[in-house]
Amino acid sequence: MVADLFAGSGIIGFEAASRGAGKTVFIEEDKNACDTIKKNTEALAKAGVKTGFEVIKGNVMSFCPRSQQWKFDYIFMDPPYADTEKVLSILLADKGFAKFASGALVIVKIPGRMSLNFFCGLPNAEIRLKRRFGGTDFIFVSIGSGE
């Protein structure tokens, strides 16, 4: 099961579905983006993609810490670059988000200028790996249970 947070176009969630994810949950605040994701999930279902999709129009910052209804294997986050550090400092220190993400590998797309020192001292996050693909950096993070 995969979560695509700050989903935008939903491309990461769709890629996960194409690679066999049993269910993909998209969380996006923008109505137009959600409408586009929904149209694309319908098209994929008609094309025979056999995965479940759920599109949630909501704010990741408030929704995820409250929601405990799923158990994810992977969580992909692509917060707005201008707010990346602020968003991550709030989410990764939040016990509710830690429960939401517990047991999942969290993949965070970050601006190339962002220092990994930022992650030091966050109580629930442990960096597993950093990779650069083209000009984009991804941090792979394990999240503790928050307890």
mmCIF file of C-alpha atoms in Angstrom:
data_model
loop_
_atom_site.group_PDB
_atom_site.id
_atom_site.type_symbol
_atom_site.label_atom_id
_atom_site.label_comp_id
_atom_site.label_asym_id
_atom_site.label_seq_id
_atom_site.Cartn_x
_atom_site.Cartn_y
_atom_site.Cartn_z
ATOM 1 C CA MET A 1 0.000 0.000 0.000
ATOM 2 C CA VAL A 2 1.331 3.404 -1.044
ATOM 3 C CA ALA A 3 0.526 6.969 -0.010
ATOM 4 C CA ASP A 4 1.276 9.882 -2.320
ATOM 5 C CA LEU A 5 1.261 12.987 -0.089
ATOM 6 C CA PHE A 6 1.129 16.439 -1.656
ATOM 7 C CA ALA A 7 0.165 14.355 -4.682
ATOM 8 C CA GLY A 8 -0.026 17.097 -7.306
ATOM 9 C CA SER A 9 -0.556 15.213 -10.567
ATOM 10 C CA GLY A 10 -0.399 11.864 -8.772
ATOM 11 C CA ILE A 11 2.370 10.587 -11.014
ATOM 12 C CA ILE A 12 4.252 8.826 -8.211
ATOM 13 C CA GLY A 13 1.123 7.043 -7.012
ATOM 14 C CA PHE A 14 0.329 5.984 -10.576
ATOM 15 C CA GLU A 15 3.853 4.673 -11.002
ATOM 16 C CA ALA A 16 3.441 2.638 -7.803
ATOM 17 C CA ALA A 17 0.144 1.248 -9.118
ATOM 18 C CA SER A 18 1.765 0.286 -12.419
ATOM 19 C CA ARG A 19 4.371 -1.638 -10.444
ATOM 20 C CA GLY A 20 1.815 -3.634 -8.483
ATOM 21 C CA ALA A 21 0.851 -1.605 -5.412
ATOM 22 C CA GLY A 22 -2.304 -3.127 -3.980
ATOM 23 C CA LYS A 23 -3.761 0.256 -3.127
ATOM 24 C CA THR A 24 -2.671 3.841 -3.633
ATOM 25 C CA VAL A 25 -3.952 6.732 -1.533
ATOM 26 C CA PHE A 26 -3.490 10.243 -2.907
ATOM 27 C CA ILE A 27 -3.737 13.219 -0.554
ATOM 28 C CA GLU A 28 -3.836 16.625 -2.192
ATOM 29 C CA GLU A 29 -5.294 19.957 -1.159
ATOM 30 C CA ASP A 30 -5.898 21.454 -4.603
ATOM 31 C CA LYS A 31 -9.364 20.650 -6.005
ATOM 32 C CA ASN A 32 -8.273 20.771 -9.645
ATOM 33 C CA ALA A 33 -5.387 18.404 -8.980
ATOM 34 C CA CYS A 34 -7.755 16.012 -7.169
ATOM 35 C CA ASP A 35 -10.184 16.108 -10.084
ATOM 36 C CA THR A 36 -7.352 15.282 -12.489
ATOM 37 C CA ILE A 37 -6.152 12.397 -10.314
ATOM 38 C CA LYS A 38 -9.709 11.015 -10.119
ATOM 39 C CA LYS A 39 -10.109 11.161 -13.912
ATOM 40 C CA ASN A 40 -6.804 9.363 -14.342
ATOM 41 C CA THR A 41 -7.721 6.651 -11.805
ATOM 42 C CA GLU A 42 -10.948 6.035 -13.731
ATOM 43 C CA ALA A 43 -9.031 5.789 -17.005
ATOM 44 C CA LEU A 44 -6.542 3.356 -15.485
ATOM 45 C CA ALA A 45 -9.348 1.211 -14.071
ATOM 46 C CA LYS A 46 -10.965 1.070 -17.542
ATOM 47 C CA ALA A 47 -7.571 0.100 -18.975
ATOM 48 C CA GLY A 48 -7.410 -2.862 -16.606
ATOM 49 C CA VAL A 49 -5.141 -1.662 -13.807
ATOM 50 C CA LYS A 50 -6.165 -3.852 -10.891
ATOM 51 C CA THR A 51 -5.318 -1.684 -7.927
ATOM 52 C CA GLY A 52 -7.429 0.312 -5.554
ATOM 53 C CA PHE A 53 -7.251 4.078 -5.613
ATOM 54 C CA GLU A 54 -8.451 6.581 -3.068
ATOM 55 C CA VAL A 55 -8.223 10.316 -3.660
ATOM 56 C CA ILE A 56 -8.552 12.550 -0.617
ATOM 57 C CA LYS A 57 -8.906 16.279 -0.969
ATOM 58 C CA GLY A 58 -7.319 17.527 2.199
ATOM 59 C CA ASN A 59 -4.410 19.199 3.862
ATOM 60 C CA VAL A 60 -1.640 16.679 4.520
ATOM 61 C CA MET A 61 -0.545 18.594 7.621
ATOM 62 C CA SER A 62 -3.885 18.126 9.361
ATOM 63 C CA PHE A 63 -5.164 14.928 7.742
ATOM 64 C CA CYS A 64 -2.253 12.524 8.210
ATOM 65 C CA PRO A 65 -1.688 12.972 11.958
ATOM 66 C CA ARG A 66 -5.398 12.250 12.568
ATOM 67 C CA SER A 67 -5.788 9.301 10.200
ATOM 68 C CA GLN A 68 -4.882 5.832 11.385
ATOM 69 C CA GLN A 69 -7.055 3.789 9.022
ATOM 70 C CA TRP A 70 -4.276 2.473 6.763
ATOM 71 C CA LYS A 71 -0.994 0.622 7.071
ATOM 72 C CA PHE A 72 1.404 1.788 4.360
ATOM 73 C CA ASP A 73 4.480 0.115 2.934
ATOM 74 C CA TYR A 74 5.665 3.297 1.232
ATOM 75 C CA ILE A 75 4.837 6.952 1.702
ATOM 76 C CA PHE A 76 6.035 9.443 -0.886
ATOM 77 C CA MET A 77 6.117 13.124 0.067
ATOM 78 C CA ASP A 78 6.777 16.014 -2.272
ATOM 79 C CA PRO A 79 5.960 19.111 -0.200
ATOM 80 C CA PRO A 80 6.161 22.544 -1.827
ATOM 81 C CA TYR A 81 9.869 23.371 -2.042
ATOM 82 C CA ALA A 82 9.479 26.783 -0.391
ATOM 83 C CA ASP A 83 7.934 25.105 2.663
ATOM 84 C CA THR A 84 9.819 21.801 2.711
ATOM 85 C CA GLU A 85 11.756 22.365 5.943
ATOM 86 C CA LYS A 86 8.738 23.795 7.761
ATOM 87 C CA VAL A 87 6.446 20.971 6.619
ATOM 88 C CA LEU A 88 8.956 18.248 7.476
ATOM 89 C CA SER A 89 9.843 19.712 10.863
ATOM 90 C CA ILE A 90 6.167 19.693 11.827
ATOM 91 C CA LEU A 91 5.198 16.307 10.367
ATOM 92 C CA LEU A 92 8.285 14.333 11.342
ATOM 93 C CA ALA A 93 8.068 15.511 14.949
ATOM 94 C CA ASP A 94 4.312 14.837 15.230
ATOM 95 C CA LYS A 95 3.334 11.674 17.128
ATOM 96 C CA GLY A 96 0.159 11.334 15.075
ATOM 97 C CA PHE A 97 2.134 11.395 11.837
ATOM 98 C CA ALA A 98 4.607 8.915 13.338
ATOM 99 C CA LYS A 99 1.719 6.503 13.905
ATOM 100 C CA PHE A 100 0.371 7.200 10.399
ATOM 101 C CA ALA A 101 3.783 6.411 8.882
ATOM 102 C CA SER A 102 4.978 3.743 11.317
ATOM 103 C CA GLY A 103 6.468 0.772 9.515
ATOM 104 C CA ALA A 104 6.550 2.520 6.149
ATOM 105 C CA LEU A 105 9.549 3.646 4.206
ATOM 106 C CA VAL A 106 9.037 7.380 3.703
ATOM 107 C CA ILE A 107 10.557 8.853 0.568
ATOM 108 C CA VAL A 108 10.877 12.631 0.658
ATOM 109 C CA LYS A 109 11.667 14.715 -2.402
ATOM 110 C CA ILE A 110 13.782 17.628 -1.207
ATOM 111 C CA PRO A 111 15.401 20.692 -2.753
ATOM 112 C CA GLY A 112 19.058 20.036 -3.616
ATOM 113 C CA ARG A 113 20.135 22.889 -1.355
ATOM 114 C CA MET A 114 18.594 21.327 1.753
ATOM 115 C CA SER A 115 21.117 20.050 4.300
ATOM 116 C CA LEU A 116 20.736 16.582 5.750
ATOM 117 C CA ASN A 117 21.659 18.114 9.101
ATOM 118 C CA PHE A 118 18.048 19.244 9.152
ATOM 119 C CA PHE A 119 17.005 15.647 9.890
ATOM 120 C CA CYS A 120 19.310 15.346 12.921
ATOM 121 C CA GLY A 121 17.386 15.620 16.117
ATOM 122 C CA LEU A 122 13.942 14.905 14.687
ATOM 123 C CA PRO A 123 12.635 12.453 17.268
ATOM 124 C CA ASN A 124 10.788 10.050 14.965
ATOM 125 C CA ALA A 125 12.916 10.078 11.792
ATOM 126 C CA GLU A 126 15.991 8.094 10.822
ATOM 127 C CA ILE A 127 17.658 8.603 7.442
ATOM 128 C CA ARG A 128 18.246 5.326 5.625
ATOM 129 C CA LEU A 129 19.509 6.558 2.278
ATOM 130 C CA LYS A 130 19.955 9.623 0.099
ATOM 131 C CA ARG A 131 19.814 9.384 -3.678
ATOM 132 C CA ARG A 132 20.093 11.936 -6.455
ATOM 133 C CA PHE A 133 18.228 11.298 -9.686
ATOM 134 C CA GLY A 134 19.051 13.986 -12.226
ATOM 135 C CA GLY A 135 18.848 17.230 -10.283
ATOM 136 C CA THR A 136 16.460 15.902 -7.665
ATOM 137 C CA ASP A 137 17.341 14.589 -4.215
ATOM 138 C CA PHE A 138 15.354 11.932 -2.406
ATOM 139 C CA ILE A 139 15.748 11.021 1.241
ATOM 140 C CA PHE A 140 14.590 7.596 2.395
ATOM 141 C CA VAL A 141 13.471 7.816 6.019
ATOM 142 C CA SER A 142 12.208 5.314 8.569
ATOM 143 C CA ILE A 143 9.658 6.705 10.985
ATOM 144 C CA GLY A 144 9.403 5.494 14.585
ATOM 145 C CA SER A 145 6.039 4.740 16.116
ATOM 146 C CA GLY A 146 5.937 8.019 18.033
ATOM 147 C CA GLU A 147 5.297 6.253 21.326
#
